[in-house]
Amino acid sequence: MKELLISELMPEKVNLLDSLCLLEQEIFNQQPRLTEQVNQLADTLISQLSNIEDPLEQAETILDVLFVQKLMADTPKSFYGVANHRLDYGLDFIDMAPTLKIIIMLHVIRTTGLDVDAVFIPDEMMVRITCDDTYAVIFDCVKGEPIDWQDLDQRLNQITLNDSQSPLQGVEDNKLISQYLTSLKNALIREQHFNQALICVDILLAMTPDDPYQRRDRGFLLQQMDCFKVAFDDYRYFVERCPKDPAAKMLQMQLDLFTETEVVLH
């Protein structure tokens, strides 16, 4: 894994568009060609806000530009394909996986100078534009709809102590990139592009070396490539770290079978 790539992805704040380009080059061996279109979108936002001073009106104008003028509102899907995670396809067809869309929106809104970040609202990631100490606009990046305070309160009441993400706490850029890579990896696995999925896993493990779920997925991908002896260690690591996970029992059976086979062969 190229150390330079990882060093570019790890800071809490990065240039998100540059990071996407680096990842597409690494995973698909191809640079996106429509980065200038993203820059033009950012310029449009800056121009539209130039004569607006009220922060709340600025936030409302951003939603109008992105989701009405630029037609970026969409209907949520159960699954998003590999193409939906790639910048060129997403911009050409205005059809993006949520993890890609939220990154693009954060990038272009940041160029306006507004205080914007991603926040976890059970059960999804949303974009928050903080207007002042009193007001913030939080919206779903897929449908382009702001969440009302009643819905927000109901969702926050669903939170348990076991939730891994804190609600309303800004999500660091490196965490967003990890979520994008995880979503892309899952799409690559569904479409059986195992070599490229393995690149995603290797990047994720370089960012979070002790993640048992990424180790499990790497084991699965290595098994598809007939490298079960190498996958064995990843599966065993996952089973030891997550014994109560539903997948652990099945993987333990595979490990036991492999061990028995090794004994017979010797």
PDB file of C-alpha atoms in Angstrom:
ATOM      1  CA  MET A   1       0.000   0.000   0.000  1.00  0.00           C
ATOM      2  CA  LYS A   2       1.349   3.380  -0.945  1.00  0.00           C
ATOM      3  CA  GLU A   3       2.178   5.299   2.209  1.00  0.00           C
ATOM      4  CA  LEU A   4       1.559   8.595   0.429  1.00  0.00           C
ATOM      5  CA  LEU A   5      -2.061   7.651  -0.318  1.00  0.00           C
ATOM      6  CA  ILE A   6      -2.760   6.698   3.286  1.00  0.00           C
ATOM      7  CA  SER A   7      -1.119   9.866   4.589  1.00  0.00           C
ATOM      8  CA  GLU A   8      -3.463  11.888   2.368  1.00  0.00           C
ATOM      9  CA  LEU A   9      -6.556  10.099   3.701  1.00  0.00           C
ATOM     10  CA  MET A  10      -5.839  10.034   7.427  1.00  0.00           C
ATOM     11  CA  PRO A  11      -6.191  13.686   8.583  1.00  0.00           C
ATOM     12  CA  GLU A  12      -9.481  14.728  10.171  1.00  0.00           C
ATOM     13  CA  LYS A  13      -9.841  17.418   7.467  1.00  0.00           C
ATOM     14  CA  VAL A  14      -8.778  16.755   3.882  1.00  0.00           C
ATOM     15  CA  ASN A  15      -9.578  17.986   0.396  1.00  0.00           C
ATOM     16  CA  LEU A  16     -12.402  15.542  -0.249  1.00  0.00           C
ATOM     17  CA  LEU A  17     -12.387  15.920  -4.032  1.00  0.00           C
ATOM     18  CA  ASP A  18      -8.649  15.243  -4.205  1.00  0.00           C
ATOM     19  CA  SER A  19      -9.127  12.201  -1.972  1.00  0.00           C
ATOM     20  CA  LEU A  20     -11.805  10.793  -4.294  1.00  0.00           C
ATOM     21  CA  CYS A  21      -9.504  11.240  -7.277  1.00  0.00           C
ATOM     22  CA  LEU A  22      -6.644   9.480  -5.481  1.00  0.00           C
ATOM     23  CA  LEU A  23      -8.898   6.565  -4.554  1.00  0.00           C
ATOM     24  CA  GLU A  24     -10.287   6.131  -8.070  1.00  0.00           C
ATOM     25  CA  GLN A  25      -6.747   6.128  -9.439  1.00  0.00           C
ATOM     26  CA  GLU A  26      -5.660   3.510  -6.912  1.00  0.00           C
ATOM     27  CA  ILE A  27      -8.706   1.241  -7.231  1.00  0.00           C
ATOM     28  CA  PHE A  28      -9.682   1.631 -10.893  1.00  0.00           C
ATOM     29  CA  ASN A  29      -6.383   2.875 -12.324  1.00  0.00           C
ATOM     30  CA  GLN A  30      -8.250   5.825 -13.807  1.00  0.00           C
ATOM     31  CA  GLN A  31      -8.673   9.470 -12.850  1.00  0.00           C
ATOM     32  CA  PRO A  32     -12.162  11.035 -12.943  1.00  0.00           C
ATOM     33  CA  ARG A  33     -12.594  13.438 -15.863  1.00  0.00           C
ATOM     34  CA  LEU A  34     -15.402  15.578 -14.417  1.00  0.00           C
ATOM     35  CA  THR A  35     -13.636  17.221 -11.484  1.00  0.00           C
ATOM     36  CA  GLU A  36     -14.044  20.590 -13.203  1.00  0.00           C
ATOM     37  CA  GLN A  37     -17.813  20.062 -13.084  1.00  0.00           C
ATOM     38  CA  VAL A  38     -17.569  19.835  -9.298  1.00  0.00           C
ATOM     39  CA  ASN A  39     -15.561  23.058  -9.234  1.00  0.00           C
ATOM     40  CA  GLN A  40     -18.185  24.747 -11.420  1.00  0.00           C
ATOM     41  CA  LEU A  41     -20.889  23.658  -8.987  1.00  0.00           C
ATOM     42  CA  ALA A  42     -18.887  25.212  -6.162  1.00  0.00           C
ATOM     43  CA  ASP A  43     -18.524  28.444  -8.163  1.00  0.00           C
ATOM     44  CA  THR A  44     -22.291  28.498  -8.724  1.00  0.00           C
ATOM     45  CA  LEU A  45     -22.921  28.291  -4.980  1.00  0.00           C
ATOM     46  CA  ILE A  46     -20.445  31.078  -4.273  1.00  0.00           C
ATOM     47  CA  SER A  47     -22.093  33.284  -6.899  1.00  0.00           C
ATOM     48  CA  GLN A  48     -25.622  32.601  -5.639  1.00  0.00           C
ATOM     49  CA  LEU A  49     -24.640  33.455  -2.055  1.00  0.00           C
ATOM     50  CA  SER A  50     -22.647  36.585  -2.873  1.00  0.00           C
ATOM     51  CA  ASN A  51     -25.522  38.988  -2.145  1.00  0.00           C
ATOM     52  CA  ILE A  52     -27.084  37.046   0.736  1.00  0.00           C
ATOM     53  CA  GLU A  53     -25.994  37.883   4.274  1.00  0.00           C
ATOM     54  CA  ASP A  54     -28.484  35.949   6.404  1.00  0.00           C
ATOM     55  CA  PRO A  55     -26.948  32.504   7.198  1.00  0.00           C
ATOM     56  CA  LEU A  56     -30.317  30.725   7.263  1.00  0.00           C
ATOM     57  CA  GLU A  57     -31.223  32.158   3.864  1.00  0.00           C
ATOM     58  CA  GLN A  58     -27.805  31.076   2.597  1.00  0.00           C
ATOM     59  CA  ALA A  59     -28.473  27.508   3.710  1.00  0.00           C
ATOM     60  CA  GLU A  60     -31.892  27.524   2.048  1.00  0.00           C
ATOM     61  CA  THR A  61     -30.336  28.857  -1.159  1.00  0.00           C
ATOM     62  CA  ILE A  62     -27.783  26.037  -1.158  1.00  0.00           C
ATOM     63  CA  LEU A  63     -30.574  23.459  -0.929  1.00  0.00           C
ATOM     64  CA  ASP A  64     -32.415  25.171  -3.774  1.00  0.00           C
ATOM     65  CA  VAL A  65     -29.335  25.211  -6.021  1.00  0.00           C
ATOM     66  CA  LEU A  66     -28.326  21.608  -5.334  1.00  0.00           C
ATOM     67  CA  PHE A  67     -31.677  19.876  -5.294  1.00  0.00           C
ATOM     68  CA  VAL A  68     -33.945  22.062  -7.448  1.00  0.00           C
ATOM     69  CA  GLN A  69     -31.758  23.853  -9.962  1.00  0.00           C
ATOM     70  CA  LYS A  70     -29.204  21.032 -10.327  1.00  0.00           C
ATOM     71  CA  LEU A  71     -31.820  18.259  -9.932  1.00  0.00           C
ATOM     72  CA  MET A  72     -29.737  16.310  -7.421  1.00  0.00           C
ATOM     73  CA  ALA A  73     -32.734  15.049  -5.421  1.00  0.00           C
ATOM     74  CA  ASP A  74     -33.134  11.282  -5.700  1.00  0.00           C
ATOM     75  CA  THR A  75     -35.112   8.345  -4.333  1.00  0.00           C
ATOM     76  CA  PRO A  76     -33.218   6.108  -1.870  1.00  0.00           C
ATOM     77  CA  LYS A  77     -32.306   2.633  -3.138  1.00  0.00           C
ATOM     78  CA  SER A  78     -31.666  -0.610  -1.293  1.00  0.00           C
ATOM     79  CA  PHE A  79     -28.378  -1.146  -3.119  1.00  0.00           C
ATOM     80  CA  TYR A  80     -26.010   1.026  -5.105  1.00  0.00           C
ATOM     81  CA  GLY A  81     -23.759  -0.394  -7.803  1.00  0.00           C
ATOM     82  CA  VAL A  82     -20.079   0.199  -8.390  1.00  0.00           C
ATOM     83  CA  ALA A  83     -20.856   2.863 -11.009  1.00  0.00           C
ATOM     84  CA  ASN A  84     -22.847   4.848  -8.426  1.00  0.00           C
ATOM     85  CA  HIS A  85     -19.649   5.199  -6.390  1.00  0.00           C
ATOM     86  CA  ARG A  86     -17.653   6.697  -9.269  1.00  0.00           C
ATOM     87  CA  LEU A  87     -17.513  10.431  -9.735  1.00  0.00           C
ATOM     88  CA  ASP A  88     -17.980  10.581 -13.512  1.00  0.00           C
ATOM     89  CA  TYR A  89     -21.012   8.282 -13.623  1.00  0.00           C
ATOM     90  CA  GLY A  90     -22.569   9.963 -10.607  1.00  0.00           C
ATOM     91  CA  LEU A  91     -22.300  13.400 -12.198  1.00  0.00           C
ATOM     92  CA  ASP A  92     -23.265  12.275 -15.700  1.00  0.00           C
ATOM     93  CA  PHE A  93     -26.468  10.569 -14.555  1.00  0.00           C
ATOM     94  CA  ILE A  94     -27.021  12.419 -11.251  1.00  0.00           C
ATOM     95  CA  ASP A  95     -27.206   8.988  -9.635  1.00  0.00           C
ATOM     96  CA  MET A  96     -24.809   8.571  -6.727  1.00  0.00           C
ATOM     97  CA  ALA A  97     -24.347   6.332  -3.741  1.00  0.00           C
ATOM     98  CA  PRO A  98     -25.059   8.348  -0.564  1.00  0.00           C
ATOM     99  CA  THR A  99     -21.449   8.068   0.596  1.00  0.00           C
ATOM    100  CA  LEU A 100     -20.227   9.670  -2.640  1.00  0.00           C
ATOM    101  CA  LYS A 101     -22.943  12.306  -2.682  1.00  0.00           C
ATOM    102  CA  ILE A 102     -22.310  13.481   0.856  1.00  0.00           C
ATOM    103  CA  ILE A 103     -18.589  13.869   0.118  1.00  0.00           C
ATOM    104  CA  ILE A 104     -19.257  15.957  -2.994  1.00  0.00           C
ATOM    105  CA  MET A 105     -21.773  18.145  -1.163  1.00  0.00           C
ATOM    106  CA  LEU A 106     -19.441  18.762   1.743  1.00  0.00           C
ATOM    107  CA  HIS A 107     -16.678  19.703  -0.687  1.00  0.00           C
ATOM    108  CA  VAL A 108     -18.716  22.245  -2.647  1.00  0.00           C
ATOM    109  CA  ILE A 109     -20.436  23.784   0.388  1.00  0.00           C
ATOM    110  CA  ARG A 110     -17.094  24.234   2.140  1.00  0.00           C
ATOM    111  CA  THR A 111     -15.935  26.447  -0.712  1.00  0.00           C
ATOM    112  CA  THR A 112     -18.599  28.995   0.298  1.00  0.00           C
ATOM    113  CA  GLY A 113     -17.026  29.413   3.720  1.00  0.00           C
ATOM    114  CA  LEU A 114     -20.099  28.172   5.585  1.00  0.00           C
ATOM    115  CA  ASP A 115     -19.748  25.947   8.633  1.00  0.00           C
ATOM    116  CA  VAL A 116     -20.736  22.533   7.257  1.00  0.00           C
ATOM    117  CA  ASP A 117     -20.105  18.986   8.392  1.00  0.00           C
ATOM    118  CA  ALA A 118     -21.547  15.491   8.317  1.00  0.00           C
ATOM    119  CA  VAL A 119     -23.496  14.211  11.316  1.00  0.00           C
ATOM    120  CA  PHE A 120     -24.916  10.832  12.260  1.00  0.00           C
ATOM    121  CA  ILE A 121     -28.687  10.885  12.717  1.00  0.00           C
ATOM    122  CA  PRO A 122     -30.076   7.394  13.376  1.00  0.00           C
ATOM    123  CA  ASP A 123     -30.054   5.616  11.023  1.00  0.00           C
ATOM    124  CA  GLU A 124     -28.155   7.606   8.408  1.00  0.00           C
ATOM    125  CA  MET A 125     -25.509  10.195   7.774  1.00  0.00           C
ATOM    126  CA  MET A 126     -26.729  13.716   7.000  1.00  0.00           C
ATOM    127  CA  VAL A 127     -25.249  17.112   6.156  1.00  0.00           C
ATOM    128  CA  ARG A 128     -25.437  19.936   8.689  1.00  0.00           C
ATOM    129  CA  ILE A 129     -25.022  23.617   7.860  1.00  0.00           C
ATOM    130  CA  THR A 130     -24.582  25.564  11.092  1.00  0.00           C
ATOM    131  CA  CYS A 131     -26.046  29.041  10.650  1.00  0.00           C
ATOM    132  CA  ASP A 132     -25.263  30.470  14.093  1.00  0.00           C
ATOM    133  CA  ASP A 133     -25.353  29.502  17.762  1.00  0.00           C
ATOM    134  CA  THR A 134     -29.107  28.932  17.543  1.00  0.00           C
ATOM    135  CA  TYR A 135     -29.934  27.572  14.091  1.00  0.00           C
ATOM    136  CA  ALA A 136     -28.650  24.745  11.938  1.00  0.00           C
ATOM    137  CA  VAL A 137     -30.080  23.112   8.833  1.00  0.00           C
ATOM    138  CA  ILE A 138     -29.668  19.322   8.741  1.00  0.00           C
ATOM    139  CA  PHE A 139     -30.668  17.596   5.532  1.00  0.00           C
ATOM    140  CA  ASP A 140     -30.776  14.209   3.857  1.00  0.00           C
ATOM    141  CA  CYS A 141     -28.255  14.330   1.013  1.00  0.00           C
ATOM    142  CA  VAL A 142     -30.209  11.823  -1.112  1.00  0.00           C
ATOM    143  CA  LYS A 143     -33.667  13.405  -1.103  1.00  0.00           C
ATOM    144  CA  GLY A 144     -32.517  16.919  -0.267  1.00  0.00           C
ATOM    145  CA  GLU A 145     -35.081  17.265   2.510  1.00  0.00           C
ATOM    146  CA  PRO A 146     -34.259  19.050   5.780  1.00  0.00           C
ATOM    147  CA  ILE A 147     -35.119  17.053   8.873  1.00  0.00           C
ATOM    148  CA  ASP A 148     -37.678  18.717  11.143  1.00  0.00           C
ATOM    149  CA  TRP A 149     -37.059  18.981  14.862  1.00  0.00           C
ATOM    150  CA  GLN A 150     -39.834  16.549  15.794  1.00  0.00           C
ATOM    151  CA  ASP A 151     -38.354  13.834  13.578  1.00  0.00           C
ATOM    152  CA  LEU A 152     -34.890  14.657  14.909  1.00  0.00           C
ATOM    153  CA  ASP A 153     -36.030  14.268  18.528  1.00  0.00           C
ATOM    154  CA  GLN A 154     -37.694  10.934  17.749  1.00  0.00           C
ATOM    155  CA  ARG A 155     -34.548   9.596  16.126  1.00  0.00           C
ATOM    156  CA  LEU A 156     -32.293  10.777  18.921  1.00  0.00           C
ATOM    157  CA  ASN A 157     -34.522   9.000  21.439  1.00  0.00           C
ATOM    158  CA  GLN A 158     -33.752   5.716  19.648  1.00  0.00           C
ATOM    159  CA  ILE A 159     -30.065   5.892  20.539  1.00  0.00           C
ATOM    160  CA  THR A 160     -28.656   3.182  22.793  1.00  0.00           C
ATOM    161  CA  LEU A 161     -25.407   3.022  24.717  1.00  0.00           C
ATOM    162  CA  ASN A 162     -24.123   0.487  22.176  1.00  0.00           C
ATOM    163  CA  ASP A 163     -24.301   2.885  19.224  1.00  0.00           C
ATOM    164  CA  SER A 164     -20.817   3.264  17.765  1.00  0.00           C
ATOM    165  CA  GLN A 165     -21.406   6.792  16.488  1.00  0.00           C
ATOM    166  CA  SER A 166     -22.408   9.773  18.594  1.00  0.00           C
ATOM    167  CA  PRO A 167     -25.369  11.716  17.213  1.00  0.00           C
ATOM    168  CA  LEU A 168     -24.938  15.353  16.221  1.00  0.00           C
ATOM    169  CA  GLN A 169     -21.172  15.091  16.609  1.00  0.00           C
ATOM    170  CA  GLY A 170     -19.336  16.097  13.457  1.00  0.00           C
ATOM    171  CA  VAL A 171     -17.846  13.170  11.545  1.00  0.00           C
ATOM    172  CA  GLU A 172     -14.184  13.497  10.582  1.00  0.00           C
ATOM    173  CA  ASP A 173     -13.262  13.352   6.909  1.00  0.00           C
ATOM    174  CA  ASN A 174     -11.235  10.168   7.344  1.00  0.00           C
ATOM    175  CA  LYS A 175     -14.322   8.456   8.782  1.00  0.00           C
ATOM    176  CA  LEU A 176     -16.372   9.592   5.773  1.00  0.00           C
ATOM    177  CA  ILE A 177     -13.727   8.214   3.438  1.00  0.00           C
ATOM    178  CA  SER A 178     -13.797   4.911   5.333  1.00  0.00           C
ATOM    179  CA  GLN A 179     -17.573   4.740   4.938  1.00  0.00           C
ATOM    180  CA  TYR A 180     -17.258   5.500   1.226  1.00  0.00           C
ATOM    181  CA  LEU A 181     -14.637   2.759   0.815  1.00  0.00           C
ATOM    182  CA  THR A 182     -16.756   0.276   2.758  1.00  0.00           C
ATOM    183  CA  SER A 183     -19.804   1.014   0.597  1.00  0.00           C
ATOM    184  CA  LEU A 184     -17.713   0.734  -2.582  1.00  0.00           C
ATOM    185  CA  LYS A 185     -16.138  -2.501  -1.346  1.00  0.00           C
ATOM    186  CA  ASN A 186     -19.566  -4.038  -0.732  1.00  0.00           C
ATOM    187  CA  ALA A 187     -20.694  -3.038  -4.237  1.00  0.00           C
ATOM    188  CA  LEU A 188     -17.541  -4.531  -5.763  1.00  0.00           C
ATOM    189  CA  ILE A 189     -18.126  -7.791  -3.888  1.00  0.00           C
ATOM    190  CA  ARG A 190     -21.752  -7.971  -5.052  1.00  0.00           C
ATOM    191  CA  GLU A 191     -20.601  -7.499  -8.646  1.00  0.00           C
ATOM    192  CA  GLN A 192     -17.729  -9.978  -8.100  1.00  0.00           C
ATOM    193  CA  HIS A 193     -14.888  -7.547  -8.784  1.00  0.00           C
ATOM    194  CA  PHE A 194     -12.797  -9.230  -6.121  1.00  0.00           C
ATOM    195  CA  ASN A 195      -9.394  -7.774  -7.000  1.00  0.00           C
ATOM    196  CA  GLN A 196     -10.665  -4.204  -6.729  1.00  0.00           C
ATOM    197  CA  ALA A 197     -12.606  -5.028  -3.565  1.00  0.00           C
ATOM    198  CA  LEU A 198      -9.359  -6.332  -2.076  1.00  0.00           C
ATOM    199  CA  ILE A 199      -7.686  -3.000  -2.817  1.00  0.00           C
ATOM    200  CA  CYS A 200     -10.483  -1.268  -0.870  1.00  0.00           C
ATOM    201  CA  VAL A 201      -9.995  -3.619   2.068  1.00  0.00           C
ATOM    202  CA  ASP A 202      -6.236  -3.108   2.045  1.00  0.00           C
ATOM    203  CA  ILE A 203      -6.725   0.672   2.195  1.00  0.00           C
ATOM    204  CA  LEU A 204      -9.276   0.333   4.998  1.00  0.00           C
ATOM    205  CA  LEU A 205      -6.956  -1.923   6.983  1.00  0.00           C
ATOM    206  CA  ALA A 206      -4.106   0.524   6.490  1.00  0.00           C
ATOM    207  CA  MET A 207      -6.376   3.167   8.035  1.00  0.00           C
ATOM    208  CA  THR A 208      -7.738   0.921  10.834  1.00  0.00           C
ATOM    209  CA  PRO A 209      -5.455  -2.130  11.156  1.00  0.00           C
ATOM    210  CA  ASP A 210      -7.396  -3.826  13.971  1.00  0.00           C
ATOM    211  CA  ASP A 211     -10.866  -3.753  12.388  1.00  0.00           C
ATOM    212  CA  PRO A 212     -12.099  -7.377  12.642  1.00  0.00           C
ATOM    213  CA  TYR A 213     -14.822  -6.891  10.032  1.00  0.00           C
ATOM    214  CA  GLN A 214     -12.360  -5.704   7.422  1.00  0.00           C
ATOM    215  CA  ARG A 215     -10.144  -8.677   8.309  1.00  0.00           C
ATOM    216  CA  ARG A 216     -13.154 -10.950   7.800  1.00  0.00           C
ATOM    217  CA  ASP A 217     -13.880  -9.413   4.412  1.00  0.00           C
ATOM    218  CA  ARG A 218     -10.248  -9.712   3.376  1.00  0.00           C
ATOM    219  CA  GLY A 219     -10.391 -13.366   4.331  1.00  0.00           C
ATOM    220  CA  PHE A 220     -13.481 -13.829   2.166  1.00  0.00           C
ATOM    221  CA  LEU A 221     -11.830 -12.139  -0.818  1.00  0.00           C
ATOM    222  CA  LEU A 222      -8.643 -14.160  -0.441  1.00  0.00           C
ATOM    223  CA  GLN A 223     -10.737 -17.320  -0.277  1.00  0.00           C
ATOM    224  CA  GLN A 224     -12.395 -16.382  -3.587  1.00  0.00           C
ATOM    225  CA  MET A 225      -8.900 -16.174  -5.053  1.00  0.00           C
ATOM    226  CA  ASP A 226      -8.069 -19.680  -3.758  1.00  0.00           C
ATOM    227  CA  CYS A 227      -5.748 -18.318  -1.079  1.00  0.00           C
ATOM    228  CA  PHE A 228      -7.462 -20.032   1.828  1.00  0.00           C
ATOM    229  CA  LYS A 229      -4.281 -20.608   3.817  1.00  0.00           C
ATOM    230  CA  VAL A 230      -3.790 -16.846   3.909  1.00  0.00           C
ATOM    231  CA  ALA A 231      -7.510 -16.243   4.544  1.00  0.00           C
ATOM    232  CA  PHE A 232      -7.350 -18.653   7.512  1.00  0.00           C
ATOM    233  CA  ASP A 233      -5.546 -16.116   9.714  1.00  0.00           C
ATOM    234  CA  ASP A 234      -8.046 -13.369   8.914  1.00  0.00           C
ATOM    235  CA  TYR A 235     -11.015 -15.628   9.639  1.00  0.00           C
ATOM    236  CA  ARG A 236      -9.466 -16.786  12.891  1.00  0.00           C
ATOM    237  CA  TYR A 237      -8.797 -13.186  13.938  1.00  0.00           C
ATOM    238  CA  PHE A 238     -12.437 -12.286  13.299  1.00  0.00           C
ATOM    239  CA  VAL A 239     -13.801 -15.291  15.208  1.00  0.00           C
ATOM    240  CA  GLU A 240     -11.580 -14.533  18.193  1.00  0.00           C
ATOM    241  CA  ARG A 241     -12.490 -10.838  18.256  1.00  0.00           C
ATOM    242  CA  CYS A 242     -16.219 -11.191  17.490  1.00  0.00           C
ATOM    243  CA  PRO A 243     -17.323 -14.591  18.851  1.00  0.00           C
ATOM    244  CA  LYS A 244     -20.953 -13.479  19.251  1.00  0.00           C
ATOM    245  CA  ASP A 245     -21.310 -12.263  15.678  1.00  0.00           C
ATOM    246  CA  PRO A 246     -23.723 -14.501  13.701  1.00  0.00           C
ATOM    247  CA  ALA A 247     -21.044 -15.088  11.051  1.00  0.00           C
ATOM    248  CA  ALA A 248     -18.490 -16.293  13.598  1.00  0.00           C
ATOM    249  CA  LYS A 249     -20.078 -19.725  14.107  1.00  0.00           C
ATOM    250  CA  MET A 250     -20.125 -20.475  10.386  1.00  0.00           C
ATOM    251  CA  LEU A 251     -16.553 -19.305   9.953  1.00  0.00           C
ATOM    252  CA  GLN A 252     -15.455 -21.408  12.920  1.00  0.00           C
ATOM    253  CA  MET A 253     -16.882 -24.469  11.161  1.00  0.00           C
ATOM    254  CA  GLN A 254     -14.825 -23.612   8.073  1.00  0.00           C
ATOM    255  CA  LEU A 255     -11.721 -23.191  10.203  1.00  0.00           C
ATOM    256  CA  ASP A 256     -12.308 -26.541  11.921  1.00  0.00           C
ATOM    257  CA  LEU A 257     -12.824 -28.241   8.567  1.00  0.00           C
ATOM    258  CA  PHE A 258      -9.637 -26.715   7.180  1.00  0.00           C
ATOM    259  CA  THR A 259      -7.668 -27.820  10.255  1.00  0.00           C
ATOM    260  CA  GLU A 260      -8.996 -31.391   9.943  1.00  0.00           C
ATOM    261  CA  THR A 261      -8.086 -31.453   6.261  1.00  0.00           C
ATOM    262  CA  GLU A 262      -4.566 -30.270   7.040  1.00  0.00           C
ATOM    263  CA  VAL A 263      -4.169 -33.047   9.621  1.00  0.00           C
ATOM    264  CA  VAL A 264      -5.341 -35.710   7.143  1.00  0.00           C
ATOM    265  CA  LEU A 265      -2.996 -34.431   4.430  1.00  0.00           C
ATOM    266  CA  HIS A 266      -0.047 -34.627   6.785  1.00  0.00           C
TER     267      HIS A 266
END
